[in-house]
PDB file of C-alpha atoms in Angstrom:
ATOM      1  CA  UNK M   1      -6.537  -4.686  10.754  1.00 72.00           C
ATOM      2  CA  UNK M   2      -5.488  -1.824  13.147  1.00 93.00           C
ATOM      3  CA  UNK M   3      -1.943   0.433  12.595  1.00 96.00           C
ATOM      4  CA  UNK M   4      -1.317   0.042  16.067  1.00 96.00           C
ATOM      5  CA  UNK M   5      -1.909  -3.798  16.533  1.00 95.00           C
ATOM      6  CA  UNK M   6      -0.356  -4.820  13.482  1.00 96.00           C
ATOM      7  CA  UNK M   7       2.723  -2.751  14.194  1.00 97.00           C
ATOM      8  CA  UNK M   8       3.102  -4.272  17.510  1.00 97.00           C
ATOM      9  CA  UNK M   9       2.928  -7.834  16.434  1.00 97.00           C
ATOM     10  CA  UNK M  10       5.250  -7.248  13.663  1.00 97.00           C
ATOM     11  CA  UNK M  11       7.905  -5.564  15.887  1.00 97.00           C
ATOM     12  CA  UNK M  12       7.136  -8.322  18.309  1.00 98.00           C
ATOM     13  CA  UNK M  13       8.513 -11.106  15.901  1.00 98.00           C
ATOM     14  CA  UNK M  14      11.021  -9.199  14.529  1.00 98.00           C
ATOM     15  CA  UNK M  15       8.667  -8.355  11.137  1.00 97.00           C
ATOM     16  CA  UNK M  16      10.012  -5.391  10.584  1.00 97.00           C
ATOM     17  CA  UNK M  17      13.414  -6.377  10.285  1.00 97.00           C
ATOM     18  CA  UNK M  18      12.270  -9.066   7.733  1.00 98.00           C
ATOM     19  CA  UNK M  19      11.121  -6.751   5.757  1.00 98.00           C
ATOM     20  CA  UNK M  20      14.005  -4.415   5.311  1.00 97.00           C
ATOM     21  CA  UNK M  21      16.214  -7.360   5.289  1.00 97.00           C
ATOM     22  CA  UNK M  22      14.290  -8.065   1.657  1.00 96.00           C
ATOM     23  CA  UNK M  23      14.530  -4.910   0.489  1.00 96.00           C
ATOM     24  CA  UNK M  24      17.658  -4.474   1.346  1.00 96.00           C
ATOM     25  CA  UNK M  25      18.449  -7.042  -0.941  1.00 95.00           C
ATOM     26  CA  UNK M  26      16.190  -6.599  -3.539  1.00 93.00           C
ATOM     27  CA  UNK M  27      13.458  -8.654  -2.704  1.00 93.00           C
ATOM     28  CA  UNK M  28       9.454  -8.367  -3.731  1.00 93.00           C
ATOM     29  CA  UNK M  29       7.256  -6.901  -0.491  1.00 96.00           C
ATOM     30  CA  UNK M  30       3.673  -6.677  -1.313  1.00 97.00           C
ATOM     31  CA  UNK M  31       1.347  -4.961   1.335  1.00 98.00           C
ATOM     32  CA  UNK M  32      -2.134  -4.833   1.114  1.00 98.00           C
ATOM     33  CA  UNK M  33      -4.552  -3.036   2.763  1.00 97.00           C
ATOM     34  CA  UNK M  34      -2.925  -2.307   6.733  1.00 97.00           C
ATOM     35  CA  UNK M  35       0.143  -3.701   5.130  1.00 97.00           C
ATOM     36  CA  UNK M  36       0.033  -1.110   3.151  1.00 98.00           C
ATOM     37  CA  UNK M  37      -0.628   1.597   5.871  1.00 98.00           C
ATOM     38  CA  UNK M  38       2.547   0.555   7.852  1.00 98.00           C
ATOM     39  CA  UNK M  39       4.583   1.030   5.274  1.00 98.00           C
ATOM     40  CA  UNK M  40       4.339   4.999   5.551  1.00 98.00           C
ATOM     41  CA  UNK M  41       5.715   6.842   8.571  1.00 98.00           C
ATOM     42  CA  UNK M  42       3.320   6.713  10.929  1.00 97.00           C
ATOM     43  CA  UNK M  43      -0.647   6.171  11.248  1.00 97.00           C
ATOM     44  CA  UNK M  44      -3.476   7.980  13.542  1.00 97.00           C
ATOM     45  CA  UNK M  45      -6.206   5.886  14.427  1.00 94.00           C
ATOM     46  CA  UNK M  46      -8.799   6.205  17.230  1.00 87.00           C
ATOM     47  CA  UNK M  47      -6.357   9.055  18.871  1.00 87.00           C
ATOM     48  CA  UNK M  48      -3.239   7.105  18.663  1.00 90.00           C
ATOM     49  CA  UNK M  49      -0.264   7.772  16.436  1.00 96.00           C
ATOM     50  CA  UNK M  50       1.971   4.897  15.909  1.00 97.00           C
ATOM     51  CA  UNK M  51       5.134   4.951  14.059  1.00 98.00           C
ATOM     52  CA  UNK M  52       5.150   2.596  11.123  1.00 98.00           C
ATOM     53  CA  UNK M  53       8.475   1.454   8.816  1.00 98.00           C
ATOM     54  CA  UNK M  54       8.724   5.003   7.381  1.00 98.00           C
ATOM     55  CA  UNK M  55       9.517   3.146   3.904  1.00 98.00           C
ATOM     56  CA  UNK M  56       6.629   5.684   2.545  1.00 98.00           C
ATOM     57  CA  UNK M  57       6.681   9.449   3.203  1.00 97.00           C
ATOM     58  CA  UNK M  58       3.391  10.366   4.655  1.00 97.00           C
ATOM     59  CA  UNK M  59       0.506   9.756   7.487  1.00 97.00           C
ATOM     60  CA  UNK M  60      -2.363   7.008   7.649  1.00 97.00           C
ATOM     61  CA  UNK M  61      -5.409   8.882   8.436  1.00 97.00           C
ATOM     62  CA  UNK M  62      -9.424   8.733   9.083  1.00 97.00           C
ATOM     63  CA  UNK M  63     -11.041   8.944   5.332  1.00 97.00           C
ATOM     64  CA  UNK M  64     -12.788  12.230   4.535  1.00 97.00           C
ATOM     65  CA  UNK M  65     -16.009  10.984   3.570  1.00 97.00           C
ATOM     66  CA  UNK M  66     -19.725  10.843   4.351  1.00 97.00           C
ATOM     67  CA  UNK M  67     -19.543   7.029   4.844  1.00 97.00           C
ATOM     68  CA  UNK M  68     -16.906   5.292   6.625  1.00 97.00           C
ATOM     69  CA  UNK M  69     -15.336   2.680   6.203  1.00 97.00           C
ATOM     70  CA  UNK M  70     -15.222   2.571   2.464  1.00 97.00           C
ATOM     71  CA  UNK M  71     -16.422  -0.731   1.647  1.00 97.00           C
ATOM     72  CA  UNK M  72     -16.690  -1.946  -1.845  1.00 97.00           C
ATOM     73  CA  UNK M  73     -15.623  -1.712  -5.460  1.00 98.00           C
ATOM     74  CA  UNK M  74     -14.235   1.263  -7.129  1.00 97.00           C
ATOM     75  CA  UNK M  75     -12.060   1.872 -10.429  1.00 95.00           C
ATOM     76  CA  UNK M  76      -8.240   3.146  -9.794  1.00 94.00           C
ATOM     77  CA  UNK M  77      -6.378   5.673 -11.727  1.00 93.00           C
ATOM     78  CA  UNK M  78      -3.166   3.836 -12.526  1.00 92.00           C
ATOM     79  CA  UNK M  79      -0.064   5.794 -13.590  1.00 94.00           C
ATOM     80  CA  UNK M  80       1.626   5.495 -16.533  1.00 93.00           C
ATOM     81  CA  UNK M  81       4.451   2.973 -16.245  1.00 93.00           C
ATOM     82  CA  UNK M  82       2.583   1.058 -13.177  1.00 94.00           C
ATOM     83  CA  UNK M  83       3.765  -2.905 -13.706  1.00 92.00           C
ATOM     84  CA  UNK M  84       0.938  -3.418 -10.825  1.00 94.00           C
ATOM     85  CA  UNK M  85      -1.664  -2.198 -13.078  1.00 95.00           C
ATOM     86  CA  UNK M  86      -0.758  -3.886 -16.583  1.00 95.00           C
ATOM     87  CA  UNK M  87      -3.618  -4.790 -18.444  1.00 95.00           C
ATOM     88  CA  UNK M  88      -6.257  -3.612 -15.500  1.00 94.00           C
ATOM     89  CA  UNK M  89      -5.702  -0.056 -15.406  1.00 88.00           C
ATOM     90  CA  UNK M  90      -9.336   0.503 -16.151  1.00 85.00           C
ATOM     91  CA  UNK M  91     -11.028  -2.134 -13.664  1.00 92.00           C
ATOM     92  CA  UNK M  92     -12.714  -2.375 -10.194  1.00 96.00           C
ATOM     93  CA  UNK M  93     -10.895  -3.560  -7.170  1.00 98.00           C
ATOM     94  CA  UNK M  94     -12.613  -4.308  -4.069  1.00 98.00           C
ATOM     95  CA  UNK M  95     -11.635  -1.765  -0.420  1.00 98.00           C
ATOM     96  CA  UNK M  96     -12.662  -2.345   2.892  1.00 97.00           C
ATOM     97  CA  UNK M  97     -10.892   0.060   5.478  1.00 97.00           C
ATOM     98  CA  UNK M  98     -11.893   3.655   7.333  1.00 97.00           C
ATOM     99  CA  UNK M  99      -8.358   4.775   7.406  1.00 97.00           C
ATOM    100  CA  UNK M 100      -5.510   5.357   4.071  1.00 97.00           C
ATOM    101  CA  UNK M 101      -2.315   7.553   3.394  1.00 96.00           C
ATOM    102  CA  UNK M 102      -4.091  10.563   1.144  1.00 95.00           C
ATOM    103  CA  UNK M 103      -0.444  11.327  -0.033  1.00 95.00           C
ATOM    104  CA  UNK M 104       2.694   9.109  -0.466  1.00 95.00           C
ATOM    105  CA  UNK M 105       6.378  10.282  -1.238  1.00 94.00           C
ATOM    106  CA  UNK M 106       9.394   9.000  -2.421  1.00 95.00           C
ATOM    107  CA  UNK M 107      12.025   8.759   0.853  1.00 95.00           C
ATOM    108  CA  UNK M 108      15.797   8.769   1.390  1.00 95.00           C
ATOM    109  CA  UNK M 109      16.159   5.095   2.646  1.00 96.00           C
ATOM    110  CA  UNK M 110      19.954   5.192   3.155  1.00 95.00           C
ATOM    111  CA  UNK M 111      20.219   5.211   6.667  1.00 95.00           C
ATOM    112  CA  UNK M 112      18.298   2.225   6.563  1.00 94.00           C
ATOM    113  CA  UNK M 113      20.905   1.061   3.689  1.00 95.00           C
ATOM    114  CA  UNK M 114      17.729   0.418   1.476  1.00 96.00           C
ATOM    115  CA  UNK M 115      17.696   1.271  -2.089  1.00 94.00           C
ATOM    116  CA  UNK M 116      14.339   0.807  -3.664  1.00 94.00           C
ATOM    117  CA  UNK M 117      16.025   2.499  -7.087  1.00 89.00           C
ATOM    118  CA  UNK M 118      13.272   2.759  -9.812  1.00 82.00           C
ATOM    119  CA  UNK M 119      10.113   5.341  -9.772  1.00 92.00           C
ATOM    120  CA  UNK M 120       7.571   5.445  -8.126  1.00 95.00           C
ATOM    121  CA  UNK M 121       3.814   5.025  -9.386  1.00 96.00           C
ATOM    122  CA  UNK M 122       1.330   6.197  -7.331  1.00 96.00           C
ATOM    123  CA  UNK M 123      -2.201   4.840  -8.004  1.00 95.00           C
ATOM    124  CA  UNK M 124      -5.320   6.866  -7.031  1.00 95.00           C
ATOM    125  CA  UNK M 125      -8.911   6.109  -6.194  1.00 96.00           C
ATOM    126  CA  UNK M 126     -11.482   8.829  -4.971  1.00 95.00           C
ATOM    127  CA  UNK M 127     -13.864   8.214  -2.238  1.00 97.00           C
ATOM    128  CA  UNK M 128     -15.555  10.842  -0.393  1.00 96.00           C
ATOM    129  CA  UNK M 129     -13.090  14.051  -0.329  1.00 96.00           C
ATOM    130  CA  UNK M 130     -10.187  11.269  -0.019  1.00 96.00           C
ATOM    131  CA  UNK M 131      -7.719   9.950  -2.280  1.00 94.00           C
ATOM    132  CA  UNK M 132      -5.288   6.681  -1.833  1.00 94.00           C
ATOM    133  CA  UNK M 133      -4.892   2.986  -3.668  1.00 89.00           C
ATOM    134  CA  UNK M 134      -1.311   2.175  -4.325  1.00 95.00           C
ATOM    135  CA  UNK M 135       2.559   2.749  -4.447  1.00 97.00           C
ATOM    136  CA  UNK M 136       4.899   1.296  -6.105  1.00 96.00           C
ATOM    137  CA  UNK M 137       8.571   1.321  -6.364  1.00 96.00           C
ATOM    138  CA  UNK M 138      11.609  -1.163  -7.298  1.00 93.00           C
ATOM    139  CA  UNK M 139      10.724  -4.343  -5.209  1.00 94.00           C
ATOM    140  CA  UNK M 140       8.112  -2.599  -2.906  1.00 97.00           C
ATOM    141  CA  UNK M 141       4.914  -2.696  -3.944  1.00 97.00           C
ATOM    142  CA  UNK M 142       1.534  -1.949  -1.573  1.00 98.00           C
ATOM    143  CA  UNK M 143      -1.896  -1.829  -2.461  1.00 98.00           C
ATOM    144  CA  UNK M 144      -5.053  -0.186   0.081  1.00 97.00           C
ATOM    145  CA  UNK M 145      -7.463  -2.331  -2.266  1.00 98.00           C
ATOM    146  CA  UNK M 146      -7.771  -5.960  -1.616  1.00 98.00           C
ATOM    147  CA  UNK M 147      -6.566  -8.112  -4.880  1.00 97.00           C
ATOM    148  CA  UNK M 148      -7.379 -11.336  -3.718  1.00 97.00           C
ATOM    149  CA  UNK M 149     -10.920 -10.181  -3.159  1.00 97.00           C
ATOM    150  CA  UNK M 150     -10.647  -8.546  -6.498  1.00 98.00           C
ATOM    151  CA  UNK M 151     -11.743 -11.167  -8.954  1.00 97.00           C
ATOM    152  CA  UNK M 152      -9.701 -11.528 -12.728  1.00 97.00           C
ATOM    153  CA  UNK M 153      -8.423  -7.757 -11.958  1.00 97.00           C
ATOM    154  CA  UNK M 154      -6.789  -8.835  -8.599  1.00 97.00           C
ATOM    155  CA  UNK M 155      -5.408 -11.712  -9.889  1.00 97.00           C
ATOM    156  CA  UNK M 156      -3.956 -10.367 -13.044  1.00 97.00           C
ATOM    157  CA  UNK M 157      -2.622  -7.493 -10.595  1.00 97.00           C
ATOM    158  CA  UNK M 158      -0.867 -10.533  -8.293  1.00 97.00           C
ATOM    159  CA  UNK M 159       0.331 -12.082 -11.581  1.00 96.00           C
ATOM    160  CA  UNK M 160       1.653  -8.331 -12.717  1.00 95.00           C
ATOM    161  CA  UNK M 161       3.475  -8.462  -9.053  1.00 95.00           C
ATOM    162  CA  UNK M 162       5.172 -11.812  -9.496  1.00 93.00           C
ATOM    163  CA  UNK M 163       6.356 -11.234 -12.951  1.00 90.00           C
ATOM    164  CA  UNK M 164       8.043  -8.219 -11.966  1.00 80.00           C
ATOM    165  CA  UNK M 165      10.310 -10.500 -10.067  1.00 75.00           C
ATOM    166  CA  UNK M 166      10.639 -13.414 -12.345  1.00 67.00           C
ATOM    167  CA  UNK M 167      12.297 -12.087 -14.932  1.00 53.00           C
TER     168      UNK M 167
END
């Protein structure tokens, strides 16, 4: 996926909305890989710069790195704490992108009256000089890595995700 496009066709049916409209009242979001991307402030990508929901602080960028796009499977450093990462904080998950926020930060979400409450867990994976994965905090959860094309990690990952919610 593309920042750009997918931020277009989300505003265009009203996406965006629908997902503050769960947060706002305490619902799961999961985004994964350019869902992930738009949920920091804005992304640059082939010399456009495209606001996204701002639900992240920081900026989508080109990876640092000999080879682009990162395209495979790497380990992730998971924090400790991370509910994604439960029981698969020392496994491979698979990537495919060229682009990832190197640094996310917790925002003041009041004017958008969201309270995501909870700490965040940030979840790291090295490639080239870059580092990203995944953030997570009270019902918002986004990962760069792909866990349906992860194998028994990503699916333990997606059961860690639902649980969180179930109880």
């Amino acid at each position: 996926g593309a920042f750009t496009a997918c931020m277009t066709g989300l505003r265009e049916v009203s996406g965006d909305r629908v997902i503050l409209d769960r947060l706002r009242a305490g619902r799961p979001v999961l985004g994964v890989c350019v869902g992930e991307q738009i949920m920091f402030e804005r992304g640059n990508e082939h010399a456009d710069t495209t606001e996204g929901l701002g639900l992240i602080g920081g900026t989508v960028d080109l990876l640092d790195a000999d080879v682009v796009p990162h395209m495979g499977w790497d380990t992730v450093e998971a924090p400790s704490g991370s509910a994604l990462l439960e029981g698969v904080e020392n496994e491979r998950f698979y990537f495919v992108h060229s682009y990832a926020a190197m640094s996310a930060t917790a925002k003041d979400l009041s004017a958008e009256q969201v309270d995501l409450g909870g700490d965040e867990h940030i979840t790291w994976c090295t490639y080239g000089r870059s580092r990203f994965a995944a953030y997570e905090r009270g019902p918002l959860s986004v990962t760069q890595f792909h866990p349906e094309k992860s194998a028994d990690a990503g699916k333990q990952l997606l059961r860690n995700w639902v649980g969180t919610f179930s109880k």
